[in-house]
mmCIF file of C-alpha atoms and ligand atoms in Angstrom:
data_model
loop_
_atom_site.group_PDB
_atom_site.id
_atom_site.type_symbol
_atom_site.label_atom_id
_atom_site.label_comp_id
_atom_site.label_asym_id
_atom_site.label_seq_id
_atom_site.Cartn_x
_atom_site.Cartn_y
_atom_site.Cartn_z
ATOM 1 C CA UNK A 1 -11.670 -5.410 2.326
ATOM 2 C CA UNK A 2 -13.930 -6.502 5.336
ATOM 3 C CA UNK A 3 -12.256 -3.980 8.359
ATOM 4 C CA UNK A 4 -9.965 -1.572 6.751
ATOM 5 C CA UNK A 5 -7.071 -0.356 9.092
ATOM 6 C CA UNK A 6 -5.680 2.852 10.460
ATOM 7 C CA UNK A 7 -2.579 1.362 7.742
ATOM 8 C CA UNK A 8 -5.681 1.108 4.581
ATOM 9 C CA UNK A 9 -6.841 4.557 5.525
ATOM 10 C CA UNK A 10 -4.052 6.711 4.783
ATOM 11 C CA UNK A 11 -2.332 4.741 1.873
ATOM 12 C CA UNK A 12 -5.943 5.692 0.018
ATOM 13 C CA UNK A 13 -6.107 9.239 1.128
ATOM 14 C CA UNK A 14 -2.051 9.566 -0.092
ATOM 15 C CA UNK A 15 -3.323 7.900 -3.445
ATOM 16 C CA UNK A 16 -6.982 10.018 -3.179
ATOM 17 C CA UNK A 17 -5.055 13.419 -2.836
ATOM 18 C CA UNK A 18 -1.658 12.412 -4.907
ATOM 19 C CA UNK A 19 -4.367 11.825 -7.830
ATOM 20 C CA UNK A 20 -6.925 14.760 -7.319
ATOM 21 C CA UNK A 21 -5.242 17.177 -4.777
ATOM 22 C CA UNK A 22 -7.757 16.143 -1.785
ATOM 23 C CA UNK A 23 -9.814 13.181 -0.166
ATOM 24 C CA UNK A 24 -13.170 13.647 1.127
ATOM 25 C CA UNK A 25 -15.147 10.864 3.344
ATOM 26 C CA UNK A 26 -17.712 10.094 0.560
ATOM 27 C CA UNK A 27 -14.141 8.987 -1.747
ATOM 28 C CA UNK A 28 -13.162 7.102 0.503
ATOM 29 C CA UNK A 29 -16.095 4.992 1.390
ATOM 30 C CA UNK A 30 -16.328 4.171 -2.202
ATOM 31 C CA UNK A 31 -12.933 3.478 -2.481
ATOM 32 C CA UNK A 32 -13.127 1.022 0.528
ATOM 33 C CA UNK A 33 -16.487 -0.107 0.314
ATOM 34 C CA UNK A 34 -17.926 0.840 3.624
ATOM 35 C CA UNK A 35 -20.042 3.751 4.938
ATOM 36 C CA UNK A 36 -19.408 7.605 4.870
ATOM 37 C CA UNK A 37 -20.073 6.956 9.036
ATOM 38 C CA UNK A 38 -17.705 4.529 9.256
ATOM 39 C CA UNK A 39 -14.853 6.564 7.323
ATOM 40 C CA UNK A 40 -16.074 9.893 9.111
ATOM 41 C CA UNK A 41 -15.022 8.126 12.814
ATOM 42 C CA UNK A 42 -11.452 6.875 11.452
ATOM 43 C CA UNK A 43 -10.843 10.316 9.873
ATOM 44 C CA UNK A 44 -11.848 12.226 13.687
ATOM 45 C CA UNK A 45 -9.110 9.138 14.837
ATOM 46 C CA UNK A 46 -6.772 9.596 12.450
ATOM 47 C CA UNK A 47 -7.348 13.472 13.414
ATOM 48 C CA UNK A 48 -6.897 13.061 17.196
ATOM 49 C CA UNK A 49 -3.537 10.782 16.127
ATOM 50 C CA UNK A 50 -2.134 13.988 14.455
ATOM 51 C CA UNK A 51 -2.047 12.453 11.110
ATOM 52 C CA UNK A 52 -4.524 14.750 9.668
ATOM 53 C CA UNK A 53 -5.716 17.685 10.177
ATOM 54 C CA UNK A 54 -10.165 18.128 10.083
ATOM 55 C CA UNK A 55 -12.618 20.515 9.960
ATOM 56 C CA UNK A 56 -16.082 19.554 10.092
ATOM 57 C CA UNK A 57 -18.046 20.465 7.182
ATOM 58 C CA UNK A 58 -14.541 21.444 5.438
ATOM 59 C CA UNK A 59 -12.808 17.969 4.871
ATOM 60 C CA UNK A 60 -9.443 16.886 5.424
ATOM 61 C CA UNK A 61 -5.785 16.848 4.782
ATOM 62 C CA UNK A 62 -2.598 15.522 5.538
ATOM 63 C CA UNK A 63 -0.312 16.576 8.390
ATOM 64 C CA UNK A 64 3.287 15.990 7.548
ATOM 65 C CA UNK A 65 3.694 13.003 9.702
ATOM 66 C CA UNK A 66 0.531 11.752 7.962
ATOM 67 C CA UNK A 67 1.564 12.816 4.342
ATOM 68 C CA UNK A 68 4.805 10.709 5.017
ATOM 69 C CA UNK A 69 3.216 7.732 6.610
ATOM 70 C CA UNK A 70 0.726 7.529 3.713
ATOM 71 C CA UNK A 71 3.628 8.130 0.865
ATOM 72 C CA UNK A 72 5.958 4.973 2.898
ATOM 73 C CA UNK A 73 2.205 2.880 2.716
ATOM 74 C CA UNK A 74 1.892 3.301 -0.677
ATOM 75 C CA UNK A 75 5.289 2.475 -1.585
ATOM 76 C CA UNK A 76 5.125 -0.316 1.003
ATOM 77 C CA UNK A 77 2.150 -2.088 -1.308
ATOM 78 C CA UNK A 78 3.683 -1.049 -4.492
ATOM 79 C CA UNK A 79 6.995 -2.247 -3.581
ATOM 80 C CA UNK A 80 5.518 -6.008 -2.494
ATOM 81 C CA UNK A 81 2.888 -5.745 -5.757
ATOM 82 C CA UNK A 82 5.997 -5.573 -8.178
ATOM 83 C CA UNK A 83 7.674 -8.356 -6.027
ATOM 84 C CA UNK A 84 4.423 -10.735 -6.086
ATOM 85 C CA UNK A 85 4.305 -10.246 -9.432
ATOM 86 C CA UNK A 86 7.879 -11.300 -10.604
ATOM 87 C CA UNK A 87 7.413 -14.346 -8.177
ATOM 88 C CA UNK A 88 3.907 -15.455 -8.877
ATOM 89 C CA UNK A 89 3.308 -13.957 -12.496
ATOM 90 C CA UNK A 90 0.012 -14.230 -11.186
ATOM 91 C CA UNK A 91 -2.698 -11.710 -12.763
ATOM 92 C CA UNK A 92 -2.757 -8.159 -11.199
ATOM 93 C CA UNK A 93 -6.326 -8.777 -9.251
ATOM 94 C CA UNK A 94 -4.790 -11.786 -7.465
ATOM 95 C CA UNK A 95 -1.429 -9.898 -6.415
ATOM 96 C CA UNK A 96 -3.089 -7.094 -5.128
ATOM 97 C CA UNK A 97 -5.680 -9.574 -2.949
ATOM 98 C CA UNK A 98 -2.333 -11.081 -1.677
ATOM 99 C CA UNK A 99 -0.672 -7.909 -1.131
ATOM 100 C CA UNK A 100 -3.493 -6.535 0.778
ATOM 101 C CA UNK A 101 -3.517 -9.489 2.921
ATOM 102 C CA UNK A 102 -0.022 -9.679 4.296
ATOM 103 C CA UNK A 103 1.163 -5.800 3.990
ATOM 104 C CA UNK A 104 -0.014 -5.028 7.458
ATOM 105 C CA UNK A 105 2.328 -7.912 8.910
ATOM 106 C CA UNK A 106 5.928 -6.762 7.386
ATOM 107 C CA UNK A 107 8.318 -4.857 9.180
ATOM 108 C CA UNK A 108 10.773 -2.183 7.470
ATOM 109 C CA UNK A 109 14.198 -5.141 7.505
ATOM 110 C CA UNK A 110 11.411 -7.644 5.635
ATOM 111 C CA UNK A 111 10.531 -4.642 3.035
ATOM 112 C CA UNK A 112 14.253 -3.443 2.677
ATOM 113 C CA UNK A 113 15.303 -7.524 2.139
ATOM 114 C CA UNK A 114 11.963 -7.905 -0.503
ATOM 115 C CA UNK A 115 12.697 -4.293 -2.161
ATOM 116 C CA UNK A 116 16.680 -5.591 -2.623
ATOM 117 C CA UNK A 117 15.588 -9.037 -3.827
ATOM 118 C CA UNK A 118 13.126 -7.181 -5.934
ATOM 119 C CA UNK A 119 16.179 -5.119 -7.540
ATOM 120 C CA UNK A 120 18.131 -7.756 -7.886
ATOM 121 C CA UNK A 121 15.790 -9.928 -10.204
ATOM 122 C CA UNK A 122 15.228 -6.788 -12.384
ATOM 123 C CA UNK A 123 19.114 -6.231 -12.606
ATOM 124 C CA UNK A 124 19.028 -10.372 -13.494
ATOM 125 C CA UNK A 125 16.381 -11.500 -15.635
ATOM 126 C CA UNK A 126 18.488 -14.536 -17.249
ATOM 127 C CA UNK A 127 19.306 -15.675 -13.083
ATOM 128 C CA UNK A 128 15.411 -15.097 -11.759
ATOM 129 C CA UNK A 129 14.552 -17.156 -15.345
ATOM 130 C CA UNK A 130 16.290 -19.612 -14.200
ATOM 131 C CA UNK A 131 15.230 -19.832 -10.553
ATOM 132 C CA UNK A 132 11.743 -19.908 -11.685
ATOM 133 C CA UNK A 133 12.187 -22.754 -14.202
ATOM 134 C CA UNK A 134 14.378 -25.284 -11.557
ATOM 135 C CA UNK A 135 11.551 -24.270 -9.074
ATOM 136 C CA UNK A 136 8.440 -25.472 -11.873
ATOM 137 C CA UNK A 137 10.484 -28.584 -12.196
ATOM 138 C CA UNK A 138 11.560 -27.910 -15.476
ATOM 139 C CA UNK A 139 14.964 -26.600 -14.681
ATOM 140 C CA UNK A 140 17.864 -27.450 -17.486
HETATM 141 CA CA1 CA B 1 -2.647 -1.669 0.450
#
């Protein structure tokens, strides 16, 4: 991930404090590969944005606009990840490279339509079976 977003930023600290109970800037840099700096500046952003709520020398948490915004992220990427995957069977590293590279771009009526379609394939394995096959050429 070369410049995470404001969007990258709080679906890791929802995952970060869903998994341990808190994020801290030194997490977070790991967990997106850049400096402690670099994560300390978005976190005083994300802070002026009302999204979380900082102390210096005491860490962070979410506000409740933040906690929600980080929770509808998260399900945002996990939503398209399970999608990716019933469409491109493709290994887990590649559908999450994918999904990080168009989740930014989808609005809510693309996610609801992809979440539905999503549902629907579960609900119909023999149809999506099907789809898939015509669409390799090796339909009936
Ligand atoms: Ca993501």
């Amino acid at each position: 991930m070369a410049t995470p977003s404001q969007e990258d930023y709080l679906e890791f600290i929802w995952v970060l404090v869903h998994d341990k109970g808190y994020a801290c800037v030194t997490d977070l840099a790991e967990m997106l590969g850049i400096s402690t700096a670099s994560v300390s500046k978005m976190v005083r952003r994300l802070h002026d944005d009302g999204l979380l709520t900082y102390e210096r020398y005491r860490g962070f948490s979410f506000t409740q606009r933040g906690r929600e915004q980080g929770e509808m992220l998260y399900v945002r990427h996990r939503t398209l990840e399970k999608f990716f995957t019933q469409l491109t069977a493709g290994p887990p590293e590649k559908v999450y490279k994918l999904v990080e590279g168009i989740e930014h771009h989808l609005d809510f009526d693309v996610m609801r339509c992809i979440e539905r379609l999503s549902e629907y394939i579960e609900a119909h394995p023999e149809w999506w079976r099907c789809f898939l096959e015509s669409a390799d050429g090796r339909g009936e």
